[in-house]
Amino acid sequence: MFNQGKARPSQGLLSMLLLTPTVNANGLNFPFPFNATEPVTFRASVDPSFVKETVLKASLYRPSIDLLDAEESNAGATEGPNRANMTNLATTWANDYDWFKVENEIFGNFSHYAVTVPGGQGFDHPVPLHFVHERSDVEDAIPLLLLHGWPSSHLEWSKVIGPLTSPEDGADAQAFHIVAPDLPGYGFSPAPTHSGMGSRQIGAALDQLMKKLGYDNYGVVSTDLGWWTGLYLADMVPDSIIGHYSDFWLIEPNATDLERLAQNQTTDEETAYINSYQTWFNEHYVHGPVHALAPLAIGQAMTDTPVGFAGWVWHLMHPISDGYPYTYEELITQTMMLFIQGAFGNMRHYKPVFQEVSSNSQALHPSQSLARNY
């Protein structure tokens, strides 16, 4: 039997006292209860003057030129969203987009909480976290921690939280208690103000969160950068992790795979995988190295220009959308969740991850031939 957790994080007078708004030195643009050492109900109210300034900046957007042969050269597919799309997005942001309506929807849909947990694994600073916590009414529901990546937030899971807590198949389907945090620097989880927070340190903080909620055993679902945190959780607290499911397992084709491809010895499935892998890293994967090598430089640029930042986000979202037609409102909201407290705090997430890849790739992600995985 899994530990079902506490019914709800602490409420009442203590919660009200802990919710006294405070803002860190970096300027969050929303109040956060940094002194809440136990989970308390939370609602972020973004500073109206910041929202007004953002809309003004969108109205002053200066578009880039387009190549006259962009369509023929395929520049639109690989170099970024074109002038027309970005101009339309800027116009929508300046004239039609209503952040406060979106904010009301975000905090009206699920139960939101905040807490600050102690740092760990070499990060000796408190870790403030915002998270969604939705408990299922099903008796044997399993606690499940959902980990997003970049450019995302807890909203990554907004369309699956309901089906996971209350599956339509009733008694025949497994139900889950959902915990969906914003990773530090994303959404409404304040960014680290000190270096040294990588995937292992984030994992340590989230394990403390789960234990505070009463979940001694829980499953993990991850995507993108959240995958690394999921790996470290399974490594650090294996007795607590029921299982780790991810859609982000990447196997790098090695010399044997590439030689087999050159000699037409790979299967159709292997060929498709290798070609897709090479296309992704040769044509689309620009954001990771840039964020890892110069997060402050790119962060300063993107923090000053909301529409430019939206174009950067869009450039990644397009090739991984699997054909999903994102609306301008969805793209703007996706951007806002990273823009409100500044782009640097979430972009810098890549720096420790790249360092972890370099130092720990053999331990957590060993090189192996594709032929051994089919």
Protein backbone atom coordinates (compact mmCIF):
# COMPACT_ATOMS: atom_id res chain seq x y z
CA MET A 1 0.00 0.00 0.00
CA PHE A 2 1.40 3.38 -0.99
CA ASN A 3 1.54 6.20 1.52
CA GLN A 4 -1.46 8.30 0.50
CA GLY A 5 -0.06 11.56 1.79
CA LYS A 6 -1.51 14.32 3.87
CA ALA A 7 -5.00 15.47 2.99
CA ARG A 8 -3.92 19.04 2.25
CA PRO A 9 -0.97 21.32 2.98
CA SER A 10 -1.34 23.41 6.13
CA GLN A 11 -4.14 25.95 6.25
CA GLY A 12 -5.54 28.55 8.64
CA LEU A 13 -3.87 31.38 10.49
CA LEU A 14 -0.36 29.96 10.13
CA SER A 15 -0.79 29.75 6.35
CA MET A 16 -2.05 33.33 6.23
CA LEU A 17 0.99 34.53 8.16
CA LEU A 18 3.35 32.57 5.96
CA LEU A 19 1.76 34.00 2.83
CA THR A 20 3.03 37.50 3.63
CA PRO A 21 4.28 38.66 0.21
CA THR A 22 8.00 39.10 -0.21
CA VAL A 23 10.05 39.65 -3.36
CA ASN A 24 13.70 38.69 -3.79
CA ALA A 25 16.47 41.03 -4.83
CA ASN A 26 16.28 39.92 -8.45
CA GLY A 27 12.65 41.06 -8.76
CA LEU A 28 10.11 38.32 -9.38
CA ASN A 29 7.28 40.62 -10.49
CA PHE A 30 4.94 38.63 -8.21
CA PRO A 31 4.81 38.03 -4.44
CA PHE A 32 6.13 34.75 -3.07
CA PRO A 33 6.03 33.39 0.51
CA PHE A 34 9.73 32.63 0.91
CA ASN A 35 9.34 31.96 4.65
CA ALA A 36 6.80 29.14 4.15
CA THR A 37 8.64 26.01 5.30
CA GLU A 38 5.46 23.93 4.98
CA PRO A 39 3.22 23.93 1.88
CA VAL A 40 0.69 26.78 1.84
CA THR A 41 -1.98 27.74 -0.65
CA PHE A 42 -0.60 30.11 -3.26
CA ARG A 43 -1.71 32.47 -5.96
CA ALA A 44 0.72 34.57 -7.96
CA SER A 45 -0.56 38.04 -8.81
CA VAL A 46 1.76 39.44 -11.45
CA ASP A 47 2.59 43.12 -11.03
CA PRO A 48 0.19 45.11 -13.28
CA SER A 49 2.89 47.68 -14.08
CA PHE A 50 5.12 44.89 -15.40
CA VAL A 51 2.27 43.54 -17.55
CA LYS A 52 1.58 47.03 -18.88
CA GLU A 53 5.26 47.54 -19.72
CA THR A 54 5.35 44.15 -21.49
CA VAL A 55 2.35 45.07 -23.63
CA LEU A 56 3.99 48.39 -24.49
CA LYS A 57 7.17 46.60 -25.56
CA ALA A 58 5.11 44.25 -27.73
CA SER A 59 3.50 47.26 -29.43
CA LEU A 60 6.97 48.64 -30.20
CA TYR A 61 8.24 45.39 -31.73
CA ARG A 62 10.78 45.91 -34.50
CA PRO A 63 10.61 42.99 -36.96
CA SER A 64 13.62 41.55 -38.71
CA ILE A 65 13.93 41.40 -42.47
CA ASP A 66 13.08 38.24 -44.38
CA LEU A 67 15.23 36.60 -47.03
CA LEU A 68 13.54 37.01 -50.39
CA ASP A 69 14.19 33.35 -51.14
CA ALA A 70 13.32 32.12 -47.64
CA GLU A 71 10.77 29.62 -48.89
CA GLU A 72 13.07 28.16 -51.53
CA SER A 73 16.05 28.01 -49.15
CA ASN A 74 13.99 26.46 -46.34
CA ALA A 75 15.16 29.23 -44.01
CA GLY A 76 11.74 29.48 -42.42
CA ALA A 77 11.93 25.89 -41.24
CA THR A 78 15.41 26.05 -39.75
CA GLU A 79 16.37 29.66 -39.03
CA GLY A 80 13.33 30.87 -37.09
CA PRO A 81 9.76 32.14 -37.46
CA ASN A 82 9.32 34.58 -40.31
CA ARG A 83 8.53 38.29 -40.22
CA ALA A 84 4.82 37.88 -40.91
CA ASN A 85 4.29 35.37 -38.12
CA MET A 86 6.24 37.41 -35.61
CA THR A 87 4.46 40.63 -36.57
CA ASN A 88 1.09 38.93 -36.14
CA LEU A 89 2.16 37.58 -32.75
CA ALA A 90 3.31 41.04 -31.65
CA THR A 91 0.03 42.59 -32.79
CA THR A 92 -1.94 39.95 -30.90
CA TRP A 93 0.13 40.52 -27.77
CA ALA A 94 -0.23 44.31 -27.95
CA ASN A 95 -3.94 44.44 -28.77
CA ASP A 96 -5.75 41.24 -27.81
CA TYR A 97 -3.83 39.15 -25.29
CA ASP A 98 -5.11 39.43 -21.71
CA TRP A 99 -2.59 38.14 -19.17
CA PHE A 100 -4.92 38.65 -16.23
CA LYS A 101 -7.56 36.45 -17.85
CA VAL A 102 -4.90 33.78 -18.37
CA GLU A 103 -3.66 34.18 -14.80
CA ASN A 104 -7.19 33.66 -13.47
CA GLU A 105 -7.53 30.51 -15.57
CA ILE A 106 -4.17 29.15 -14.39
CA PHE A 107 -4.97 29.54 -10.71
CA GLY A 108 -8.63 28.67 -11.10
CA ASN A 109 -8.06 25.29 -12.72
CA PHE A 110 -6.05 23.45 -10.06
CA SER A 111 -4.91 23.62 -6.43
CA HIS A 112 -1.70 25.65 -6.20
CA TYR A 113 0.79 25.71 -3.34
CA ALA A 114 4.17 27.14 -2.42
CA VAL A 115 6.91 26.03 -0.06
CA THR A 116 10.60 26.65 0.55
CA VAL A 117 12.71 23.56 1.22
CA PRO A 118 16.35 23.39 2.33
CA GLY A 119 18.99 22.98 -0.35
CA GLY A 120 20.93 19.75 -0.60
CA GLN A 121 23.53 17.80 -2.58
CA GLY A 122 26.06 20.63 -2.25
CA PHE A 123 23.59 23.49 -2.83
CA ASP A 124 23.46 25.21 0.57
CA HIS A 125 20.65 27.67 -0.10
CA PRO A 126 16.87 27.44 0.35
CA VAL A 127 14.86 26.31 -2.67
CA PRO A 128 11.46 28.02 -3.10
CA LEU A 129 8.93 26.04 -5.13
CA HIS A 130 5.49 26.57 -6.63
CA PHE A 131 3.55 23.43 -7.47
CA VAL A 132 0.14 22.03 -8.33
CA HIS A 133 -1.11 19.28 -6.01
CA GLU A 134 -4.24 17.41 -7.08
CA ARG A 135 -5.28 14.37 -5.07
CA SER A 136 -7.42 11.65 -6.57
CA ASP A 137 -10.56 10.38 -4.85
CA VAL A 138 -9.56 6.83 -5.80
CA GLU A 139 -8.36 4.84 -2.79
CA ASP A 140 -5.36 3.13 -4.40
CA ALA A 141 -4.13 6.18 -6.34
CA ILE A 142 -0.35 6.36 -6.81
CA PRO A 143 1.57 9.59 -6.12
CA LEU A 144 3.11 10.89 -9.36
CA LEU A 145 5.66 13.68 -9.77
CA LEU A 146 5.55 15.39 -13.19
CA LEU A 147 8.74 17.10 -14.42
CA HIS A 148 8.70 19.51 -17.36
CA GLY A 149 11.60 20.96 -19.33
CA TRP A 150 12.40 24.08 -21.37
CA PRO A 151 10.59 26.08 -22.70
CA SER A 152 7.80 24.98 -20.42
CA SER A 153 6.33 25.05 -16.92
CA HIS A 154 3.76 23.12 -14.92
CA LEU A 155 1.31 24.06 -17.71
CA GLU A 156 2.96 21.26 -19.74
CA TRP A 157 0.68 18.88 -17.84
CA SER A 158 -2.52 20.93 -17.64
CA LYS A 159 -4.47 18.74 -20.08
CA VAL A 160 -3.57 15.43 -18.43
CA ILE A 161 -3.92 16.21 -14.72
CA GLY A 162 -7.68 15.66 -14.78
CA PRO A 163 -7.56 12.31 -16.62
CA LEU A 164 -4.75 11.12 -14.34
CA THR A 165 -6.54 11.95 -11.11
CA SER A 166 -10.00 10.90 -12.34
CA PRO A 167 -9.62 8.39 -15.19
CA GLU A 168 -12.73 7.96 -17.33
CA ASP A 169 -12.38 4.18 -17.29
CA GLY A 170 -13.27 4.20 -13.61
CA ALA A 171 -12.26 1.20 -11.53
CA ASP A 172 -10.37 -0.42 -14.41
CA ALA A 173 -7.86 2.44 -14.76
CA GLN A 174 -5.03 3.42 -12.42
CA ALA A 175 -5.51 6.82 -10.79
CA PHE A 176 -2.79 9.14 -9.50
CA HIS A 177 -2.20 11.87 -6.96
CA ILE A 178 -0.50 14.55 -9.07
CA VAL A 179 2.33 16.86 -8.02
CA ALA A 180 3.38 19.17 -10.87
CA PRO A 181 6.00 21.75 -9.85
CA ASP A 182 7.46 24.63 -11.76
CA LEU A 183 11.18 23.87 -11.80
CA PRO A 184 13.32 26.62 -10.21
CA GLY A 185 13.42 29.65 -12.51
CA TYR A 186 10.33 28.60 -14.45
CA GLY A 187 6.77 29.83 -14.03
CA PHE A 188 6.24 30.82 -10.42
CA SER A 189 9.14 28.98 -8.77
CA PRO A 190 11.76 31.66 -8.06
CA ALA A 191 15.07 31.22 -9.86
CA PRO A 192 18.21 30.31 -7.91
CA THR A 193 20.17 33.34 -6.77
CA HIS A 194 23.38 31.30 -6.45
CA SER A 195 25.18 28.95 -8.81
CA GLY A 196 25.39 25.25 -8.10
CA MET A 197 21.82 24.12 -8.69
CA GLY A 198 21.79 21.31 -11.23
CA SER A 199 19.53 18.35 -11.86
CA ARG A 200 20.73 16.47 -8.78
CA GLN A 201 20.07 19.45 -6.51
CA ILE A 202 16.63 20.01 -8.05
CA GLY A 203 15.90 16.33 -7.49
CA ALA A 204 16.89 16.59 -3.83
CA ALA A 205 14.54 19.56 -3.38
CA LEU A 206 11.64 17.79 -5.10
CA ASP A 207 12.14 14.65 -3.04
CA GLN A 208 11.85 16.80 0.07
CA LEU A 209 8.66 18.27 -1.37
CA MET A 210 7.16 14.84 -1.95
CA LYS A 211 8.08 13.75 1.57
CA LYS A 212 6.52 16.92 3.00
CA LEU A 213 3.30 15.99 1.20
CA GLY A 214 3.45 12.57 2.83
CA TYR A 215 4.50 10.62 -0.25
CA ASP A 216 7.29 8.30 0.82
CA ASN A 217 6.96 6.32 -2.44
CA TYR A 218 6.06 7.89 -5.76
CA GLY A 219 6.42 7.60 -9.50
CA VAL A 220 8.10 10.11 -11.81
CA VAL A 221 7.15 11.21 -15.32
CA SER A 222 9.59 13.49 -17.12
CA THR A 223 10.24 15.21 -20.40
CA ASP A 224 13.14 17.25 -21.78
CA LEU A 225 15.42 18.65 -19.03
CA GLY A 226 13.15 17.11 -16.42
CA TRP A 227 14.52 13.76 -17.57
CA TRP A 228 17.86 14.48 -15.90
CA THR A 229 16.19 15.27 -12.60
CA GLY A 230 14.21 12.05 -12.90
CA LEU A 231 17.42 10.09 -13.47
CA TYR A 232 19.06 11.58 -10.41
CA LEU A 233 15.99 10.90 -8.27
CA ALA A 234 16.12 7.23 -9.26
CA ASP A 235 19.84 7.23 -8.43
CA MET A 236 19.63 9.15 -5.13
CA VAL A 237 16.47 7.74 -3.56
CA PRO A 238 15.82 4.44 -5.37
CA ASP A 239 13.74 3.09 -2.50
CA SER A 240 11.32 6.01 -2.90
CA ILE A 241 10.89 5.85 -6.68
CA ILE A 242 8.26 3.38 -7.90
CA GLY A 243 9.27 3.96 -11.51
CA HIS A 244 10.45 6.65 -13.92
CA TYR A 245 8.73 7.11 -17.29
CA SER A 246 10.16 9.56 -19.81
CA ASP A 247 9.67 10.44 -23.46
CA PHE A 248 13.19 11.88 -23.66
CA TRP A 249 15.53 8.88 -23.80
CA LEU A 250 18.12 9.73 -26.43
CA ILE A 251 20.53 7.10 -27.73
CA GLU A 252 23.42 8.63 -29.63
CA PRO A 253 24.30 6.56 -32.71
CA ASN A 254 27.87 5.37 -32.23
CA ALA A 255 30.56 4.57 -34.79
CA THR A 256 29.21 1.05 -35.31
CA ASP A 257 25.71 2.37 -36.02
CA LEU A 258 27.00 4.95 -38.50
CA GLU A 259 29.16 2.37 -40.26
CA ARG A 260 26.18 0.04 -40.58
CA LEU A 261 24.12 2.94 -41.96
CA ALA A 262 26.80 3.73 -44.55
CA GLN A 263 26.76 0.09 -45.66
CA ASN A 264 22.93 -0.05 -45.81
CA GLN A 265 22.88 -2.62 -43.01
CA THR A 266 20.54 -0.74 -40.64
CA THR A 267 16.86 -1.61 -40.37
CA ASP A 268 14.24 0.85 -41.61
CA GLU A 269 13.53 1.81 -38.01
CA GLU A 270 17.21 2.36 -37.22
CA THR A 271 17.68 4.40 -40.40
CA ALA A 272 14.73 6.63 -39.56
CA TYR A 273 16.02 7.14 -36.01
CA ILE A 274 19.58 8.02 -37.09
CA ASN A 275 18.35 10.42 -39.77
CA SER A 276 15.98 12.12 -37.33
CA TYR A 277 18.69 12.33 -34.67
CA GLN A 278 21.13 13.95 -37.09
CA THR A 279 18.51 16.35 -38.45
CA TRP A 280 17.59 17.46 -34.94
CA PHE A 281 21.15 18.20 -33.85
CA ASN A 282 22.32 19.60 -37.19
CA GLU A 283 19.35 21.86 -37.94
CA HIS A 284 17.30 22.54 -34.80
CA TYR A 285 19.25 22.08 -31.57
CA VAL A 286 20.68 25.56 -31.24
CA HIS A 287 19.13 26.67 -27.96
CA GLY A 288 20.84 24.15 -25.68
CA PRO A 289 24.47 25.06 -26.45
CA VAL A 290 23.69 28.79 -26.43
CA HIS A 291 21.93 28.59 -23.07
CA ALA A 292 24.72 26.47 -21.61
CA LEU A 293 27.63 28.58 -22.87
CA ALA A 294 26.28 32.13 -22.49
CA PRO A 295 23.09 32.10 -20.40
CA LEU A 296 23.61 35.60 -19.04
CA ALA A 297 24.28 37.15 -22.45
CA ILE A 298 21.26 35.54 -24.12
CA GLY A 299 19.19 35.98 -20.95
CA GLN A 300 19.81 39.73 -20.88
CA ALA A 301 18.72 40.05 -24.49
CA MET A 302 15.58 37.96 -24.08
CA THR A 303 14.55 39.53 -20.77
CA ASP A 304 14.41 42.92 -22.49
CA THR A 305 12.30 41.88 -25.49
CA PRO A 306 9.14 39.82 -24.96
CA VAL A 307 8.38 39.34 -28.64
CA GLY A 308 11.97 38.43 -29.45
CA PHE A 309 11.90 35.90 -26.63
CA ALA A 310 8.64 34.50 -28.01
CA GLY A 311 10.38 34.02 -31.36
CA TRP A 312 13.18 32.11 -29.62
CA VAL A 313 10.62 29.91 -27.86
CA TRP A 314 8.65 29.45 -31.09
CA HIS A 315 11.79 28.38 -32.95
CA LEU A 316 12.05 25.37 -30.65
CA MET A 317 8.33 24.68 -30.32
CA HIS A 318 7.74 24.40 -34.06
CA PRO A 319 9.92 21.34 -34.85
CA ILE A 320 8.79 19.44 -31.75
CA SER A 321 5.07 20.21 -32.11
CA ASP A 322 4.30 17.10 -34.19
CA GLY A 323 2.03 19.30 -36.28
CA TYR A 324 0.05 20.78 -33.38
CA PRO A 325 -1.10 24.28 -34.48
CA TYR A 326 -0.18 26.50 -31.55
CA THR A 327 -2.27 29.65 -31.34
CA TYR A 328 -0.66 33.03 -30.75
CA GLU A 329 -2.23 33.08 -27.27
CA GLU A 330 -0.70 29.72 -26.41
CA LEU A 331 2.74 30.84 -27.59
CA ILE A 332 2.49 34.11 -25.68
CA THR A 333 1.42 32.32 -22.50
CA GLN A 334 4.27 29.82 -22.91
CA THR A 335 6.65 32.76 -23.21
CA MET A 336 5.14 34.71 -20.32
CA MET A 337 5.66 31.78 -17.96
CA LEU A 338 9.40 32.11 -18.63
CA PHE A 339 9.50 35.89 -19.08
CA ILE A 340 7.76 37.14 -15.93
CA GLN A 341 10.74 36.62 -13.62
CA GLY A 342 13.29 36.92 -16.43
CA ALA A 343 14.70 34.53 -19.02
CA PHE A 344 18.13 34.04 -17.44
CA GLY A 345 16.84 31.99 -14.50
CA ASN A 346 15.41 29.26 -16.71
CA MET A 347 17.89 29.45 -19.58
CA ARG A 348 20.78 28.86 -17.18
CA HIS A 349 19.30 25.45 -16.32
CA TYR A 350 21.22 24.15 -19.35
CA LYS A 351 24.64 25.08 -17.96
CA PRO A 352 24.76 22.53 -15.11
CA VAL A 353 22.97 19.97 -17.28
CA PHE A 354 25.70 20.20 -19.94
CA GLN A 355 28.31 19.90 -17.20
CA GLU A 356 26.48 16.83 -15.89
CA VAL A 357 26.37 15.32 -19.36
CA SER A 358 30.11 15.80 -19.71
CA SER A 359 31.05 14.38 -16.32
CA ASN A 360 28.39 11.73 -15.77
CA SER A 361 27.29 10.56 -19.21
CA GLN A 362 28.92 7.17 -18.82
CA ALA A 363 27.37 6.62 -15.41
CA LEU A 364 23.81 7.68 -16.23
CA HIS A 365 23.64 7.46 -20.02
CA PRO A 366 26.21 4.95 -21.31
CA SER A 367 27.09 4.87 -24.98
CA GLN A 368 25.68 1.84 -26.71
CA SER A 369 24.86 0.60 -30.17
CA LEU A 370 21.35 1.00 -31.50
CA ALA A 371 21.49 -2.63 -32.53
CA ARG A 372 21.36 -3.63 -28.86
CA ASN A 373 18.19 -1.63 -28.28
CA TYR A 374 15.91 -3.07 -30.95
